[in-house]
Amino acid sequence: MTSAPQPRRSQSGIQVVAHRGASEDAPEHTLAAYRKAIEDGADALECDVRLTADGHLVCVHDRRVDRTSNGRGAVSALELADLAALDFGSWKDAPESPDWKDPSLTSVLTLERLLELVSDAGRRVDLAIETKHPTRWAGQVEERLLTLLGRFGLAAPPSPEESPVRIMSFSARSLHRVAAAAPAVPTVYLMQFATPRVRDGRLPAGSRIAGPGIRMVRSHPGVVERLRRAGHAVHVWTVNEPEDVELCVDLGVEAIITNRPGTVLSQLGRS
């Protein structure tokens, strides 16, 4: 049995991953959110990527931009210039929140710009990149993603254990494509439900790490033990409440993905 690659561990033993950046404090998937996460001390940043109509990878969770911008339409039907004209920050405004109006901090964020931010962080910050599916660009997302990672020297790490980047997806097919093209890049199979396969501690071919949601972990904590016994690291999303952080600590998971990296780090005694 081959053990899954482990994320770089913090002193507390758990890697704290900023979900879409410090997305409780700043608009998700914006430069503002990721800068805040780095300032908070997050060990890693999580992002979702989609392909624009003209072939750029952008950090947007939803299929459409309606929820997180002042525009409308599917990401895949819009060009980067169309997205760059939209405001991805003001939806977050609240009386007690900053006024997110600086377009340099809240315009659409490309994966390339996020990789540059990580490169300039002044310390190691890992990156967990989720491919979104289904998509009209079947296979092209993974191809463009690995090409871009290659430009930053990240597509062929010496070993999975040394890779600062991992690819995540709910799509086993997407992870299989990544594993076939870049076998040393770790892959995380995201899941919402404890299927019979998962309850037996098994993951789809090409998947190295288990990524269960916190609701599943709450309902089936024994699955975490079986996955780890089978040699898989476990990265849990999206963990925001103190009692859920404690549950993850008790279960010995390797990574916590959270909207509140600063708060979680404080709870773990790292602030």
Coordinates of C-alpha atoms in Angstrom, one line a residue:
M1 CA 0.0 0.0 0.0
T2 CA 1.4 3.4 -1.0
S3 CA 0.6 6.3 1.4
A4 CA -0.9 9.5 0.0
P5 CA 1.3 12.6 -0.1
Q6 CA 1.0 14.6 3.0
P7 CA 0.6 18.4 2.9
R8 CA 3.2 20.5 4.5
R9 CA 2.3 20.3 8.2
S10 CA 2.0 23.2 10.6
Q11 CA 3.2 23.1 14.2
S12 CA -0.3 22.0 15.2
G13 CA -0.2 19.1 12.7
I14 CA -3.0 20.5 10.5
Q15 CA -2.6 22.6 7.4
V16 CA -5.0 25.6 7.4
V17 CA -6.2 26.3 3.9
A18 CA -8.0 29.6 3.0
H19 CA -11.2 28.7 1.1
R20 CA -11.5 31.1 -1.8
G21 CA -9.1 33.3 0.2
A22 CA -10.1 34.8 3.6
S23 CA -13.6 34.8 2.2
E24 CA -15.4 35.7 5.3
D25 CA -13.6 39.0 5.5
A26 CA -13.2 39.9 1.8
P27 CA -15.0 39.1 -1.4
E28 CA -14.2 35.5 -2.4
H29 CA -11.7 34.8 -5.2
T30 CA -10.4 38.4 -5.2
L31 CA -6.9 39.6 -4.7
A32 CA -8.1 41.3 -1.5
A33 CA -9.3 37.9 -0.1
Y34 CA -6.0 36.1 -0.9
R35 CA -3.8 38.9 0.4
K36 CA -5.7 38.8 3.6
A37 CA -5.3 35.1 3.9
I38 CA -1.6 35.3 3.5
E39 CA -1.5 38.1 6.0
D40 CA -3.5 35.9 8.4
G41 CA -0.8 33.2 8.1
A42 CA -2.8 30.6 6.1
D43 CA -0.6 27.6 5.1
A44 CA -2.4 27.3 1.7
L45 CA -4.9 29.0 -0.5
E46 CA -7.9 27.3 -2.2
C47 CA -9.3 28.5 -5.5
D48 CA -11.8 27.3 -8.1
V49 CA -10.9 27.7 -11.8
R50 CA -13.0 28.0 -14.9
L51 CA -12.0 28.6 -18.5
T52 CA -13.2 31.8 -20.3
A53 CA -14.4 31.9 -23.9
D54 CA -10.9 33.0 -25.0
G55 CA -9.0 30.4 -23.0
H56 CA -8.0 32.1 -19.8
L57 CA -8.2 30.4 -16.4
V58 CA -10.1 32.6 -13.9
C59 CA -10.9 32.1 -10.2
V60 CA -14.7 32.0 -10.1
H61 CA -16.7 29.4 -8.2
D62 CA -20.1 29.5 -9.9
R63 CA -20.8 28.6 -13.5
R64 CA -22.3 32.1 -13.9
V65 CA -21.0 35.4 -12.6
D66 CA -24.4 36.7 -11.4
R67 CA -23.9 36.0 -7.7
T68 CA -20.4 37.5 -7.2
S69 CA -20.3 40.4 -9.7
N70 CA -22.5 43.1 -11.2
G71 CA -22.7 41.2 -14.5
R72 CA -24.6 38.3 -15.9
G73 CA -23.7 35.3 -18.0
A74 CA -21.7 32.1 -17.9
V75 CA -17.9 32.3 -17.4
S76 CA -17.4 30.0 -20.4
A77 CA -19.3 32.3 -22.7
L78 CA -17.4 35.5 -21.6
E79 CA -14.0 36.7 -22.7
L80 CA -11.4 37.9 -20.1
A81 CA -11.9 41.5 -21.2
D82 CA -15.7 41.1 -20.5
L83 CA -15.0 39.8 -17.0
A84 CA -12.3 42.4 -16.3
A85 CA -15.0 45.1 -16.8
L86 CA -17.1 43.7 -14.0
D87 CA -17.1 44.5 -10.3
F88 CA -16.5 41.4 -8.2
G89 CA -16.3 43.2 -4.8
S90 CA -19.3 45.4 -4.0
W91 CA -21.7 42.5 -3.4
K92 CA -19.8 41.8 -0.2
D93 CA -20.5 45.2 1.2
A94 CA -22.2 45.5 4.6
P95 CA -22.5 48.3 7.1
E96 CA -19.6 46.9 9.2
S97 CA -17.5 45.9 6.2
P98 CA -14.9 47.8 4.2
D99 CA -16.1 49.4 0.9
W100 CA -14.6 47.0 -1.7
K101 CA -14.2 49.5 -4.5
D102 CA -10.6 49.3 -5.5
P103 CA -10.7 47.5 -8.9
S104 CA -7.1 46.4 -8.5
L105 CA -8.2 44.3 -5.5
T106 CA -11.6 43.2 -6.6
S107 CA -11.5 42.8 -10.4
V108 CA -11.7 39.2 -11.8
L109 CA -8.6 37.2 -10.7
T110 CA -6.8 35.1 -13.2
L111 CA -5.0 31.9 -11.9
E112 CA -1.8 33.4 -13.4
R113 CA -2.1 36.4 -11.1
L114 CA -2.8 34.2 -8.1
L115 CA 0.3 32.2 -8.9
E116 CA 2.3 35.4 -9.0
L117 CA 0.9 36.4 -5.7
V118 CA 2.0 33.1 -4.1
S119 CA 5.4 33.3 -5.7
D120 CA 5.9 36.8 -4.2
A121 CA 4.5 35.8 -0.7
G122 CA 8.0 35.7 0.9
R123 CA 7.3 32.3 2.5
R124 CA 5.9 29.0 1.2
V125 CA 2.2 29.1 0.6
D126 CA 0.6 26.0 -0.9
L127 CA -2.1 26.2 -3.5
A128 CA -5.2 23.9 -3.8
I129 CA -6.8 24.3 -7.2
E130 CA -10.3 23.0 -7.8
T131 CA -11.4 22.3 -11.4
K132 CA -15.2 22.8 -11.8
H133 CA -17.4 20.4 -13.6
P134 CA -19.3 19.7 -15.8
T135 CA -17.9 22.1 -18.3
R136 CA -18.2 22.8 -22.0
W137 CA -14.4 22.6 -22.2
A138 CA -14.0 18.9 -21.4
G139 CA -10.3 18.2 -20.9
Q140 CA -9.2 21.7 -21.9
V141 CA -9.3 23.0 -18.3
E142 CA -6.8 20.4 -17.1
E143 CA -4.6 20.9 -20.1
R144 CA -4.5 24.7 -19.7
L145 CA -4.0 24.3 -16.0
L146 CA -1.0 22.0 -16.3
T147 CA 0.5 24.2 -19.0
L148 CA 0.2 27.2 -16.8
L149 CA 1.7 25.4 -13.8
G150 CA 4.5 24.3 -16.0
R151 CA 5.3 27.9 -16.8
F152 CA 5.8 28.4 -13.0
G153 CA 7.8 25.2 -12.6
L154 CA 5.0 23.5 -10.7
A155 CA 3.8 20.8 -13.1
A156 CA 6.6 18.3 -12.3
P157 CA 7.7 18.5 -8.7
P158 CA 10.4 16.1 -7.5
S159 CA 7.7 14.1 -5.6
P160 CA 4.1 14.5 -4.6
E161 CA 5.3 15.1 -1.0
E162 CA 7.3 18.2 -2.2
S163 CA 4.6 19.7 -4.4
P164 CA 3.3 23.1 -3.3
V165 CA 0.3 22.6 -5.6
R166 CA -2.5 20.1 -5.5
I167 CA -5.5 19.7 -7.9
M168 CA -9.0 19.0 -6.4
S169 CA -12.2 18.0 -8.1
F170 CA -15.6 16.3 -7.6
S171 CA -14.9 14.8 -11.0
A172 CA -12.9 11.5 -10.9
R173 CA -12.4 11.9 -14.7
S174 CA -10.7 15.3 -14.2
L175 CA -8.4 13.9 -11.6
H176 CA -7.6 10.9 -13.8
R177 CA -6.5 13.3 -16.6
V178 CA -4.3 15.2 -14.2
A179 CA -2.7 12.1 -12.8
A180 CA -2.0 10.7 -16.3
A181 CA -0.4 14.0 -17.5
A182 CA 1.4 15.0 -14.2
P183 CA 1.8 12.0 -12.0
A184 CA 3.8 13.9 -9.3
V185 CA 1.1 16.5 -8.7
P186 CA -1.2 15.4 -5.8
T187 CA -4.9 15.1 -6.5
V188 CA -7.8 15.4 -4.1
Y189 CA -11.1 13.7 -4.7
L190 CA -13.9 15.9 -3.3
M191 CA -17.0 14.3 -1.9
Q192 CA -20.3 15.2 -0.3
F193 CA -21.6 11.7 0.5
A194 CA -20.2 8.6 2.1
T195 CA -20.7 6.1 -0.8
P196 CA -20.0 2.4 -0.4
R197 CA -16.6 2.8 -2.0
V198 CA -15.6 5.7 0.3
R199 CA -16.9 3.8 3.4
D200 CA -14.5 1.1 2.5
G201 CA -11.7 3.6 2.3
R202 CA -11.3 3.5 -1.5
L203 CA -11.0 6.4 -3.9
P204 CA -11.3 6.5 -7.7
A205 CA -8.2 5.8 -9.7
G206 CA -5.9 8.8 -10.0
S207 CA -7.1 10.2 -6.7
R208 CA -4.5 10.4 -3.9
I209 CA -6.2 12.4 -1.2
A210 CA -9.8 12.3 0.2
G211 CA -11.7 15.6 0.4
P212 CA -14.9 15.1 2.3
G213 CA -17.3 17.9 3.3
I214 CA -17.7 18.7 7.0
R215 CA -21.4 17.5 6.9
M216 CA -20.2 14.1 5.8
V217 CA -17.5 14.0 8.4
R218 CA -20.0 14.9 11.1
S219 CA -22.4 12.2 10.0
H220 CA -19.8 9.5 9.3
P221 CA -16.7 10.2 11.4
G222 CA -15.6 6.6 11.1
V223 CA -15.1 7.0 7.4
V224 CA -12.1 9.4 8.1
E225 CA -10.4 6.6 10.1
R226 CA -11.0 4.1 7.3
L227 CA -9.7 6.5 4.6
R228 CA -6.6 7.2 6.7
R229 CA -6.1 3.5 7.4
A230 CA -6.1 2.9 3.7
G231 CA -3.2 5.3 3.3
H232 CA -5.2 8.4 2.2
A233 CA -4.6 11.9 3.7
V234 CA -7.9 13.7 4.5
H235 CA -8.6 17.4 3.7
V236 CA -12.0 18.6 5.0
W237 CA -14.1 21.5 3.7
T238 CA -15.6 23.9 4.6
V239 CA -14.7 24.1 8.3
N240 CA -15.8 27.3 10.0
E241 CA -17.3 26.5 13.4
P242 CA -15.1 25.9 16.4
E243 CA -16.7 22.5 17.2
D244 CA -16.0 21.4 13.7
V245 CA -12.4 22.4 14.0
E246 CA -12.2 20.4 17.2
L247 CA -13.8 17.4 15.4
C248 CA -11.2 17.6 12.7
V249 CA -8.4 17.8 15.2
D250 CA -9.7 14.8 17.1
L251 CA -10.0 12.8 13.9
G252 CA -6.4 13.6 12.9
V253 CA -7.1 15.1 9.5
E254 CA -4.2 16.6 7.5
A255 CA -5.9 19.8 6.3
I256 CA -8.8 22.1 7.2
I257 CA -10.2 24.2 4.4
T258 CA -12.0 27.3 5.9
N259 CA -13.4 30.7 5.1
R260 CA -11.9 31.9 8.4
P261 CA -8.2 31.1 8.3
G262 CA -7.2 33.7 10.9
T263 CA -9.8 32.4 13.4
V264 CA -8.9 28.8 12.8
L265 CA -5.2 29.5 13.2
S266 CA -6.0 31.2 16.5
Q267 CA -8.1 28.2 17.7
L268 CA -5.1 26.0 16.9
G269 CA -2.8 28.2 18.9
R270 CA -0.9 29.6 16.0
S271 CA -1.8 33.3 16.1

